[in-house]
Amino acid sequence: MKQSKKIAATGNHIKLSGVHIVKQTMKLIVFFGLLLASSYTWAQIGPPRGAGGPTERVELLPGSDSLVITNEGGVEVRRVVNNVRFRHKGAVLHCNLAIHNVASNLIEAYGNVKIVQGDTITVTGDTLYYYGDTRLAIVSGRKAMLKDKKSTLTSRKLVYDMAVGIASYPAPGRTVDKDNVLTSEEGFYNTRTKEFTYYRNVKIVNPKYTLTTDTLFYNSITKWSHFQGKTRIESKDGTLVANKGRYNTETREAIFNTRTSVDNESYTLTGDSLFYDNLKEIGFAKGNVEILAKNDKTLLTGEEGFYRGKEGFSKVYGRALVRSVVQADTLFIRADTLYSYENKVDSTRRLIGNKNIYMFKTDFQGKCDSLVYNTSDSTILFFRNPILWSDNYQLVADSINAYLVNNKINRMLLKSNSFVISEDTLLNQHNQVKGRTIQAYFNSENKLRQVLVDGNGQSVYYAVGEDEKLIGLNRVECGKMNIQFLDNRVKRISFVGRPDGELIPPQKIQPDKRKLEGFNWRINEKPTRAQTIWAEVPPAAEPVSKNELKQGKGAVGAINR
């Protein structure tokens, strides 16, 4: 049988509803006595919960406008209206209307719902289901909100486990702190550790950047964000794209464990793993590293790379390679280590190679142990045992400066112990010029057109008549020489000073007369494109002869590896 009781506060009088006034009055007296004895602890009536002992009951605090109690099947349910307050485990619940199931320790609350937990956490919403036995609060409404001293979390629905301090939202939600606005379709917040976990369409908006990802773990104290899935960080300084890693929203440091790319208006830095400091513009990458300078289309690649953006400095090592694209041709340079220095004022770049350098371009190739390439004037400086090849020419010296015009080799300056060899493919012989300093000039078809020798000049060249018959072998020594070439042959030669030479008839040419001291035609060492880009292993250098060591301290000999 269903019984109902209604209590309404109306001044100093108690108004009762029912058909038997006397019986109801007696019941009211008994009920009021129980009320005073229990100090209004309505929810403390009931058997203990669980094997671990009694469960603390939800306590109704005084001050509400009305209370209606119903009892159906031995289950007591209380309906409390206006100025409603409950207390449980140090938290106070406010609302306009509450339905309290005493047996299950469950509260349904409606209208201006608010939970105040200590002096740090406030939860608000339109409706609430509170399970007292587990201390689980489910708040919903147009704007369900959890607020503490660090963050404000809002959604249409919030689930707050007050026992462990974890709030979550199964519907799209929003978190705001002093620096960030974070949104996602699902999220969790640990109010004790200040850690957030977000899923699906996660987005952080900061005054300095915007971060989007699929899954994010964020600690609002340490400011570190850990994320998985496709991630994008955009700022005025550029864009970072990754799949897995972590990012500090305060220091703007980023650490990534999968293929990651940093892109801005000046360069792109990419690697299989990457550390990047946005404030200092410092980046370090490992595994298939790529550093692309956009203004001159220069690409550095290698196994590891380092970048300091404010200085315009890059370093790549481990199968290091630079590709410099000029017009339709590409210059390839490989080395043990490559350095790049960018002048941001005039957007020029200086590339430096160190150790075991191979260079390939369609019109010339080379090897050395130290190299400097200035992109501003298209000048390449070769040091430490350099050797270059262009068409049918081989050039060796202690140092060589190569000057490009319109992306083609225009001039080379050979300093100290210089040696130029020109192959005559028809005669299967080699014209040779050596001296202290040599300037070699090339025509538009990349063929040697002139050689100027200054100091200790020597030459060996084959004189050929118009009928393509060999006239003889010219051997000349002179301090200065001016030699002009046509189709890989000496066309004209002039001397400054008194030359010392001889023309040897073909039948009297001895093998030792065919070569100048230090001659070594090393065409087998000429780098190919595949060798230069690390796709093939280059051949070993030829052994250095005693004459070569004597001639130029190894500058005209094989590179000692």
Coordinates of C-alpha atoms in Angstrom, one line a residue:
M1 CA 0.0 0.0 0.0
K2 CA 1.4 3.4 -0.9
Q3 CA 1.7 6.0 1.8
S4 CA 2.6 9.7 1.3
K5 CA 3.5 12.5 3.6
K6 CA 4.0 16.2 2.8
I7 CA 5.6 18.8 5.0
A8 CA 5.4 22.5 4.1
A9 CA 6.8 25.3 6.2
T10 CA 4.2 28.1 6.5
G11 CA 5.1 30.4 9.4
N12 CA 4.7 28.8 12.8
H13 CA 2.0 26.4 11.6
I14 CA 2.2 22.9 10.1
K15 CA -0.3 22.2 7.3
L16 CA -1.1 18.5 6.7
S17 CA -2.8 16.7 3.8
G18 CA -4.8 13.4 4.2
V19 CA -8.3 12.3 5.0
H20 CA -7.8 11.1 8.6
I21 CA -6.6 14.2 10.5
V22 CA -6.1 12.5 13.8
K23 CA -4.1 9.6 12.5
Q24 CA -2.0 11.9 10.4
T25 CA -1.4 14.2 13.4
M26 CA -0.1 11.3 15.4
K27 CA 2.2 10.2 12.6
L28 CA 3.5 13.7 12.3
I29 CA 4.4 13.8 16.0
V30 CA 6.3 10.6 15.7
F31 CA 8.0 11.7 12.5
F32 CA 9.0 15.1 13.9
G33 CA 10.5 13.4 16.9
L34 CA 12.7 11.2 14.7
L35 CA 13.6 14.3 12.7
L36 CA 14.9 16.1 15.8
A37 CA 16.7 13.1 17.2
S38 CA 18.6 12.6 14.0
S39 CA 19.6 16.3 13.6
Y40 CA 18.0 16.2 10.1
T41 CA 20.2 13.3 8.9
W42 CA 17.5 11.8 6.7
A43 CA 19.8 9.7 4.7
Q44 CA 21.4 7.9 7.7
I45 CA 18.5 5.6 8.0
G46 CA 19.2 2.1 6.4
P47 CA 21.3 -1.0 6.7
P48 CA 25.1 -1.1 6.3
R49 CA 26.5 -1.4 2.7
G50 CA 29.0 -3.9 1.6
A51 CA 31.3 -6.3 3.5
G52 CA 33.7 -3.5 4.3
G53 CA 31.4 -1.8 6.8
P54 CA 28.6 0.8 6.6
T55 CA 28.5 3.3 3.8
E56 CA 28.4 6.9 4.8
R57 CA 24.9 8.2 4.0
V58 CA 24.1 11.4 2.2
E59 CA 23.0 14.1 4.6
L60 CA 20.2 16.5 3.9
L61 CA 20.9 19.9 5.4
P62 CA 18.1 22.2 6.7
G63 CA 16.7 25.1 4.9
S64 CA 14.7 23.6 2.0
D65 CA 11.1 24.9 1.4
S66 CA 9.4 21.5 1.4
L67 CA 9.9 17.8 1.8
V68 CA 7.6 15.0 0.6
I69 CA 8.3 11.4 1.6
T70 CA 6.9 8.4 -0.2
N71 CA 7.2 4.8 0.7
E72 CA 6.6 2.1 -1.9
G73 CA 7.5 -1.5 -1.2
G74 CA 9.6 -0.5 1.8
V75 CA 11.7 1.9 -0.3
E76 CA 11.7 5.4 1.1
V77 CA 12.0 8.2 -1.4
R78 CA 12.1 11.9 -0.5
R79 CA 11.3 14.9 -2.7
V80 CA 12.9 18.1 -1.6
V81 CA 12.0 21.5 -3.2
N82 CA 13.9 24.9 -3.3
N83 CA 17.1 25.8 -1.4
V84 CA 18.0 22.2 -1.4
R85 CA 21.4 21.2 0.1
F86 CA 23.0 17.8 0.7
R87 CA 26.3 17.0 2.3
H88 CA 28.4 14.0 1.6
K89 CA 32.1 13.2 2.3
G90 CA 33.0 16.9 2.6
A91 CA 31.1 18.0 -0.5
V92 CA 27.9 20.1 -0.6
L93 CA 25.3 19.7 -3.3
H94 CA 22.8 22.5 -4.2
C95 CA 19.8 22.4 -6.4
N96 CA 16.2 23.5 -6.8
L97 CA 14.6 20.1 -6.7
A98 CA 16.0 16.7 -5.5
I99 CA 14.6 13.2 -5.5
H100 CA 16.5 11.2 -2.8
N101 CA 16.3 7.4 -2.7
V102 CA 17.4 6.5 0.8
A103 CA 17.9 2.8 0.2
S104 CA 20.2 3.2 -2.8
N105 CA 21.8 6.4 -1.6
L106 CA 20.9 8.0 -4.9
I107 CA 20.0 11.6 -5.6
E108 CA 18.4 13.0 -8.7
A109 CA 18.8 16.8 -8.7
Y110 CA 17.3 19.4 -11.1
G111 CA 17.7 23.1 -11.6
N112 CA 20.8 25.2 -10.7
V113 CA 22.7 22.2 -9.8
K114 CA 26.0 22.9 -8.0
I115 CA 28.5 20.7 -6.2
V116 CA 31.1 22.4 -4.0
Q117 CA 34.0 20.1 -3.1
G118 CA 36.3 21.8 -0.6
D119 CA 37.6 25.2 -1.6
T120 CA 39.0 24.1 -5.0
I121 CA 36.3 22.4 -7.1
T122 CA 32.9 23.5 -8.2
V123 CA 30.6 21.5 -10.5
T124 CA 27.5 23.1 -12.1
G125 CA 24.8 22.0 -14.5
D126 CA 21.0 21.6 -15.1
T127 CA 20.6 18.0 -13.8
L128 CA 22.5 15.6 -11.7
Y129 CA 22.5 11.9 -10.8
Y130 CA 24.6 11.3 -7.7
Y131 CA 25.4 7.8 -6.5
G132 CA 26.4 8.2 -2.9
D133 CA 27.8 4.6 -2.5
T134 CA 30.4 5.2 -5.2
R135 CA 30.4 9.0 -5.1
L136 CA 29.8 9.2 -8.8
A137 CA 28.2 12.4 -10.1
I138 CA 26.7 12.7 -13.6
V139 CA 25.9 16.3 -14.5
S140 CA 24.3 17.4 -17.7
G141 CA 22.6 20.4 -19.2
R142 CA 23.2 23.1 -21.8
K143 CA 26.4 23.9 -20.0
A144 CA 27.7 21.4 -17.5
M145 CA 30.9 22.7 -15.9
L146 CA 33.7 21.7 -13.6
K147 CA 36.0 24.4 -12.3
D148 CA 39.1 24.4 -10.1
K149 CA 41.9 26.8 -9.5
K150 CA 43.7 25.7 -12.7
S151 CA 41.1 24.9 -15.3
T152 CA 37.5 25.1 -16.3
L153 CA 35.9 22.1 -18.0
T154 CA 32.6 22.4 -19.9
S155 CA 30.4 20.0 -21.9
R156 CA 26.8 19.0 -22.3
K157 CA 27.5 16.1 -20.0
L158 CA 30.1 15.6 -17.3
V159 CA 30.8 12.4 -15.3
Y160 CA 32.7 13.2 -12.1
D161 CA 34.1 10.4 -9.9
M162 CA 34.5 12.3 -6.6
A163 CA 36.2 9.3 -4.9
V164 CA 39.2 9.5 -7.1
G165 CA 38.9 13.0 -8.4
I166 CA 38.5 12.2 -12.1
A167 CA 36.1 14.0 -14.4
S168 CA 35.2 13.0 -17.9
Y169 CA 32.9 14.0 -20.7
P170 CA 31.5 11.6 -23.3
A171 CA 30.2 14.5 -25.5
P172 CA 32.3 17.2 -27.1
G173 CA 33.9 19.4 -24.4
R174 CA 36.1 22.3 -23.7
T175 CA 38.9 23.0 -21.2
V176 CA 40.2 26.5 -20.5
D177 CA 43.2 27.5 -18.4
K178 CA 45.1 30.8 -18.3
D179 CA 47.1 29.9 -21.4
N180 CA 45.0 27.5 -23.5
V181 CA 41.6 26.6 -24.9
L182 CA 41.4 22.9 -25.5
T183 CA 38.5 21.1 -27.3
S184 CA 37.8 17.5 -28.1
E185 CA 34.9 15.0 -28.6
E186 CA 35.8 13.0 -25.4
G187 CA 38.0 13.8 -22.5
F188 CA 39.2 13.0 -18.9
Y189 CA 40.6 15.3 -16.2
N190 CA 42.3 14.2 -13.0
T191 CA 41.6 17.0 -10.6
R192 CA 44.3 15.8 -8.3
T193 CA 47.2 15.4 -10.6
K194 CA 45.9 18.1 -13.0
E195 CA 46.3 15.7 -16.0
F196 CA 44.0 15.6 -19.0
T197 CA 43.4 12.9 -21.6
Y198 CA 41.5 13.8 -24.8
Y199 CA 40.3 11.8 -27.8
R200 CA 39.1 12.6 -31.3
N201 CA 39.5 16.0 -33.0
V202 CA 41.6 17.4 -30.2
K203 CA 42.6 21.1 -30.5
I204 CA 44.6 23.4 -28.4
V205 CA 44.4 27.1 -29.2
N206 CA 47.1 29.3 -27.6
P207 CA 47.9 32.9 -28.4
K208 CA 51.2 31.7 -29.8
Y209 CA 50.2 28.5 -31.6
T210 CA 47.4 26.1 -32.5
L211 CA 47.8 22.3 -32.0
T212 CA 45.5 19.6 -33.5
T213 CA 45.7 15.9 -33.0
D214 CA 43.7 12.7 -32.5
T215 CA 44.7 11.7 -28.9
L216 CA 46.3 14.0 -26.3
F217 CA 47.6 13.6 -22.7
Y218 CA 48.2 17.0 -21.1
N219 CA 49.6 17.9 -17.7
S220 CA 48.6 21.5 -16.8
I221 CA 51.3 21.7 -14.1
T222 CA 54.3 20.6 -16.2
K223 CA 52.7 21.9 -19.4
W224 CA 53.8 18.8 -21.4
S225 CA 51.4 17.4 -24.0
H226 CA 51.8 13.8 -25.2
F227 CA 50.0 13.0 -28.3
Q228 CA 49.3 10.2 -30.8
G229 CA 47.9 10.2 -34.3
K230 CA 48.4 12.8 -36.9
T231 CA 49.4 16.0 -35.2
R232 CA 49.8 19.6 -36.4
I233 CA 51.2 22.6 -34.6
E234 CA 50.9 25.9 -36.3
S235 CA 52.3 29.3 -35.2
K236 CA 53.6 32.5 -36.8
D237 CA 57.0 30.8 -36.9
G238 CA 55.9 27.8 -39.0
T239 CA 54.1 24.5 -39.0
L240 CA 55.1 21.2 -37.3
V241 CA 53.6 17.9 -38.5
A242 CA 54.1 14.6 -36.6
N243 CA 52.3 11.4 -35.6
K244 CA 53.6 10.7 -32.1
G245 CA 55.5 12.8 -29.5
R246 CA 55.3 15.4 -26.8
Y247 CA 55.2 19.2 -26.7
N248 CA 55.6 21.7 -23.9
T249 CA 53.0 24.4 -24.2
E250 CA 55.0 26.8 -22.1
T251 CA 58.6 26.3 -23.2
R252 CA 57.4 25.2 -26.7
E253 CA 59.9 22.4 -26.8
A254 CA 58.9 19.4 -28.9
I255 CA 60.1 15.8 -28.9
F256 CA 58.9 13.3 -31.5
N257 CA 59.5 9.6 -32.0
T258 CA 58.1 9.2 -35.5
R259 CA 58.6 10.9 -38.8
T260 CA 58.2 14.6 -38.1
S261 CA 58.5 17.8 -40.2
V262 CA 59.0 21.5 -39.1
D263 CA 58.2 23.9 -41.9
N264 CA 58.4 27.7 -42.1
E265 CA 59.0 30.4 -44.7
S266 CA 62.7 29.8 -44.8
Y267 CA 63.3 26.1 -44.4
T268 CA 61.8 22.6 -43.7
L269 CA 63.4 20.2 -41.2
T270 CA 62.3 16.5 -41.3
G271 CA 63.5 13.4 -39.5
D272 CA 62.4 10.0 -38.2
S273 CA 62.8 11.4 -34.7
L274 CA 63.1 15.1 -33.8
F275 CA 63.7 17.5 -31.0
Y276 CA 62.7 21.1 -31.6
D277 CA 62.7 24.2 -29.4
N278 CA 60.4 26.9 -31.0
L279 CA 61.6 29.7 -28.8
K280 CA 65.3 29.2 -29.5
E281 CA 64.7 27.9 -33.0
I282 CA 66.9 24.9 -32.4
G283 CA 66.2 21.5 -33.9
F284 CA 67.9 18.1 -33.8
A285 CA 66.7 15.2 -36.0
K286 CA 67.8 11.6 -36.5
G287 CA 67.0 9.1 -39.2
N288 CA 66.5 10.1 -42.9
V289 CA 67.1 13.7 -42.0
E290 CA 66.1 16.4 -44.6
I291 CA 66.8 20.2 -44.2
L292 CA 65.4 22.2 -47.2
A293 CA 66.4 25.8 -47.6
K294 CA 63.6 27.3 -49.7
N295 CA 65.1 30.5 -50.9
D296 CA 67.9 28.7 -53.0
K297 CA 66.3 25.2 -53.2
T298 CA 69.2 23.6 -51.3
L299 CA 68.4 20.3 -49.7
L300 CA 70.7 18.7 -47.0
T301 CA 70.1 15.0 -46.1
G302 CA 71.8 12.6 -43.8
E303 CA 71.4 10.2 -40.9
E304 CA 71.5 13.0 -38.3
G305 CA 71.0 16.8 -38.5
F306 CA 71.2 19.9 -36.3
Y307 CA 69.6 23.3 -37.0
R308 CA 70.0 26.7 -35.2
G309 CA 67.4 28.9 -36.9
K310 CA 68.4 32.3 -35.4
E311 CA 72.0 31.8 -36.7
G312 CA 70.9 30.2 -39.9
F313 CA 73.2 27.2 -39.2
S314 CA 72.6 23.6 -40.2
K315 CA 74.8 20.5 -39.7
V316 CA 74.2 17.1 -41.3
Y317 CA 76.3 14.0 -40.8
G318 CA 76.2 10.3 -41.5
R319 CA 75.8 9.7 -45.3
A320 CA 75.5 13.5 -45.6
L321 CA 74.4 14.9 -49.0
V322 CA 73.5 18.3 -50.4
R323 CA 71.4 18.9 -53.5
S324 CA 71.5 22.4 -54.8
V325 CA 69.0 22.9 -57.7
V326 CA 69.9 25.7 -60.0
Q327 CA 67.8 26.1 -63.1
A328 CA 67.3 22.6 -64.6
D329 CA 70.5 21.1 -63.3
T330 CA 71.3 19.8 -59.8
L331 CA 74.6 19.9 -57.9
F332 CA 75.2 16.9 -55.6
I333 CA 77.8 17.0 -52.8
R334 CA 78.3 14.2 -50.3
A335 CA 80.6 14.2 -47.3
D336 CA 81.1 12.8 -43.9
T337 CA 79.7 16.1 -42.5
L338 CA 78.0 19.0 -44.2
Y339 CA 77.5 22.5 -42.7
S340 CA 75.3 25.2 -44.0
Y341 CA 75.5 28.9 -43.0
E342 CA 72.6 31.2 -44.1
N343 CA 72.9 35.0 -44.2
K344 CA 69.4 36.1 -43.6
V345 CA 70.1 39.7 -44.6
D346 CA 70.8 38.9 -48.3
S347 CA 69.4 35.4 -48.3
T348 CA 72.7 33.8 -49.3
R349 CA 74.1 30.5 -48.2
R350 CA 77.6 29.0 -47.6
L351 CA 77.9 25.2 -47.6
I352 CA 81.0 23.5 -46.1
G353 CA 81.9 19.8 -46.6
N354 CA 84.3 18.0 -44.4
K355 CA 86.1 14.6 -45.2
N356 CA 85.6 12.2 -48.0
I357 CA 83.8 14.6 -50.3
Y358 CA 82.3 13.6 -53.7
M359 CA 80.7 16.1 -56.0
F360 CA 78.6 15.5 -59.1
K361 CA 77.2 17.9 -61.7
T362 CA 76.4 17.1 -65.3
D363 CA 79.2 19.3 -66.5
F364 CA 81.9 18.5 -63.9
Q365 CA 82.7 16.1 -61.0
G366 CA 85.2 16.1 -58.2
K367 CA 86.7 14.7 -55.0
C368 CA 88.5 16.3 -52.0
D369 CA 88.5 16.4 -48.2
S370 CA 87.3 20.0 -47.7
L371 CA 84.9 22.1 -49.7
V372 CA 83.1 25.5 -49.5
Y373 CA 80.2 26.4 -51.7
N374 CA 78.9 30.0 -51.8
T375 CA 75.5 30.0 -53.4
S376 CA 75.5 33.8 -53.8
D377 CA 78.2 33.9 -56.5
S378 CA 78.1 30.2 -57.4
T379 CA 81.7 29.6 -56.3
I380 CA 83.0 26.3 -55.1
L381 CA 86.3 26.1 -53.3
F382 CA 88.1 22.7 -53.1
F383 CA 90.8 22.0 -50.5
R384 CA 92.9 19.1 -49.2
N385 CA 93.7 16.8 -52.1
P386 CA 91.2 18.1 -54.7
I387 CA 90.8 16.5 -58.1
L388 CA 88.2 17.6 -60.7
W389 CA 87.0 16.3 -64.0
S390 CA 85.2 18.2 -66.7
D391 CA 84.4 16.6 -70.0
N392 CA 87.8 15.1 -71.0
Y393 CA 89.8 17.1 -68.6
Q394 CA 91.3 16.3 -65.2
L395 CA 92.4 19.1 -62.9
V396 CA 94.6 18.7 -59.7
A397 CA 96.1 21.2 -57.3
D398 CA 96.6 21.9 -53.7
S399 CA 93.4 24.0 -53.9
I400 CA 90.9 24.7 -56.7
N401 CA 88.3 27.5 -57.0
A402 CA 85.5 26.7 -59.5
Y403 CA 83.3 29.6 -60.7
L404 CA 79.9 28.9 -62.2
V405 CA 78.0 31.3 -64.6
N406 CA 74.4 30.5 -65.5
N407 CA 74.9 27.2 -63.7
K408 CA 77.7 26.1 -66.0
I409 CA 81.4 25.9 -65.2
N410 CA 83.1 29.1 -66.5
R411 CA 86.5 29.2 -64.9
M412 CA 88.8 27.3 -62.5
L413 CA 91.7 28.7 -60.5
L414 CA 94.3 26.1 -59.5
K415 CA 96.7 27.1 -56.8
S416 CA 100.0 25.5 -56.0
N417 CA 101.2 22.3 -57.7
S418 CA 98.6 22.6 -60.4
F419 CA 98.2 19.9 -63.1
V420 CA 95.8 19.8 -66.0
I421 CA 95.4 16.8 -68.2
S422 CA 93.4 16.8 -71.5
E423 CA 92.5 13.5 -73.1
D424 CA 92.8 13.3 -76.9
T425 CA 90.4 10.5 -77.6
L426 CA 91.3 10.2 -81.3
L427 CA 95.0 9.8 -80.5
N428 CA 94.4 7.9 -77.3
Q429 CA 97.0 10.3 -75.7
H430 CA 97.0 13.0 -73.1
N431 CA 97.9 16.7 -73.4
Q432 CA 99.3 18.0 -70.1
V433 CA 100.0 21.4 -68.4
K434 CA 101.5 22.0 -65.0
G435 CA 102.7 24.9 -63.0
R436 CA 102.5 26.9 -59.8
T437 CA 99.1 28.6 -60.6
I438 CA 96.8 27.8 -63.5
Q439 CA 93.6 29.5 -64.6
A440 CA 91.4 27.3 -66.8
Y441 CA 88.6 28.8 -68.9
F442 CA 85.7 26.9 -70.4
N443 CA 83.3 27.7 -73.2
S444 CA 79.5 27.5 -73.1
E445 CA 79.7 23.8 -74.2
N446 CA 81.8 23.0 -71.1
K447 CA 85.0 22.5 -73.2
L448 CA 88.4 23.8 -72.1
R449 CA 89.2 26.9 -74.3
Q450 CA 92.2 28.5 -72.6
V451 CA 94.8 27.8 -69.9
L452 CA 97.0 30.4 -68.3
V453 CA 100.1 29.2 -66.4
D454 CA 101.9 31.4 -64.0
G455 CA 105.1 30.1 -62.5
N456 CA 107.2 26.9 -63.3
G457 CA 105.1 26.2 -66.4
Q458 CA 105.6 22.9 -68.2
S459 CA 103.5 21.4 -71.0
V460 CA 103.3 18.2 -73.1
Y461 CA 101.0 18.4 -76.1
Y462 CA 100.6 16.6 -79.4
A463 CA 100.9 18.6 -82.6
V464 CA 98.4 17.4 -85.2
G465 CA 98.1 18.5 -88.8
E466 CA 94.9 19.4 -90.7
D467 CA 94.9 15.8 -92.1
E468 CA 94.6 14.6 -88.5
K469 CA 98.1 13.1 -88.7
L470 CA 100.4 13.4 -85.8
I471 CA 103.2 15.9 -86.4
G472 CA 105.1 15.3 -83.2
L473 CA 105.2 15.8 -79.4
N474 CA 105.9 19.2 -78.0
R475 CA 107.6 19.5 -74.6
V476 CA 108.0 23.0 -73.4
E477 CA 109.1 24.7 -70.1
C478 CA 108.5 28.4 -69.5
G479 CA 107.6 30.5 -66.5
K480 CA 104.3 31.7 -68.0
M481 CA 102.2 30.2 -70.7
N482 CA 99.0 31.0 -72.6
I483 CA 97.5 27.9 -74.2
Q484 CA 94.3 27.9 -76.3
F485 CA 92.4 24.7 -76.9
L486 CA 89.9 23.6 -79.6
D487 CA 88.1 20.3 -79.4
N488 CA 90.3 19.0 -76.6
R489 CA 93.5 19.8 -78.6
V490 CA 96.0 22.6 -78.3
K491 CA 95.3 25.2 -81.0
R492 CA 97.8 27.9 -80.1
I493 CA 100.4 28.4 -77.4
S494 CA 102.3 31.5 -76.5
F495 CA 105.0 32.0 -73.9
V496 CA 106.1 34.9 -71.7
G497 CA 109.9 34.8 -71.4
R498 CA 112.3 32.5 -73.0
P499 CA 110.8 29.0 -73.4
D500 CA 112.9 25.8 -73.4
G501 CA 111.3 23.2 -75.5
E502 CA 111.5 20.6 -78.2
L503 CA 109.4 19.0 -80.9
I504 CA 109.8 15.2 -80.9
P505 CA 109.0 13.5 -84.2
P506 CA 106.4 10.6 -83.9
Q507 CA 109.0 7.9 -84.5
K508 CA 111.3 9.2 -81.8
I509 CA 108.7 9.6 -79.0
Q510 CA 109.8 7.6 -76.0
P511 CA 107.4 6.5 -73.3
D512 CA 109.1 8.6 -70.6
K513 CA 108.7 11.7 -72.8
R514 CA 104.9 11.3 -73.1
K515 CA 104.3 12.3 -69.5
L516 CA 105.2 15.1 -67.2
E517 CA 106.5 14.1 -63.7
G518 CA 103.5 13.4 -61.5
F519 CA 101.2 12.4 -64.3
N520 CA 98.3 10.2 -63.1
W521 CA 95.2 9.8 -65.2
R522 CA 92.6 8.8 -62.5
I523 CA 89.5 8.6 -64.6
N524 CA 88.4 5.5 -62.8
E525 CA 87.9 7.6 -59.6
K526 CA 85.6 10.1 -61.4
P527 CA 82.4 10.1 -59.2
T528 CA 79.2 9.0 -60.7
R529 CA 75.8 10.4 -59.7
A530 CA 75.0 7.1 -58.0
Q531 CA 78.2 7.1 -56.0
T532 CA 77.7 10.7 -55.0
I533 CA 74.2 10.1 -53.6
W534 CA 75.3 7.1 -51.7
A535 CA 73.6 4.6 -54.0
E536 CA 76.8 2.9 -55.0
V537 CA 80.2 2.4 -53.3
P538 CA 82.9 4.4 -55.1
P539 CA 86.1 2.6 -56.1
A540 CA 89.2 2.8 -54.0
A541 CA 91.7 5.5 -54.8
E542 CA 94.8 4.5 -56.8
P543 CA 98.0 4.2 -54.8
V544 CA 100.3 7.2 -54.6
S545 CA 103.6 6.9 -56.4
K546 CA 106.9 8.4 -55.1
N547 CA 106.9 10.9 -58.0
E548 CA 103.4 12.0 -57.1
L549 CA 104.3 12.5 -53.4
K550 CA 107.3 14.5 -54.4
Q551 CA 105.4 16.5 -57.0
G552 CA 102.7 18.0 -54.8
K553 CA 102.6 16.5 -51.3
G554 CA 99.9 14.2 -52.5
A555 CA 97.8 17.0 -54.1
V556 CA 98.2 15.3 -57.5
G557 CA 98.2 11.8 -56.0
A558 CA 95.4 9.6 -54.8
I559 CA 93.5 10.8 -51.8
N560 CA 94.8 9.0 -48.7
R561 CA 91.8 7.5 -46.9

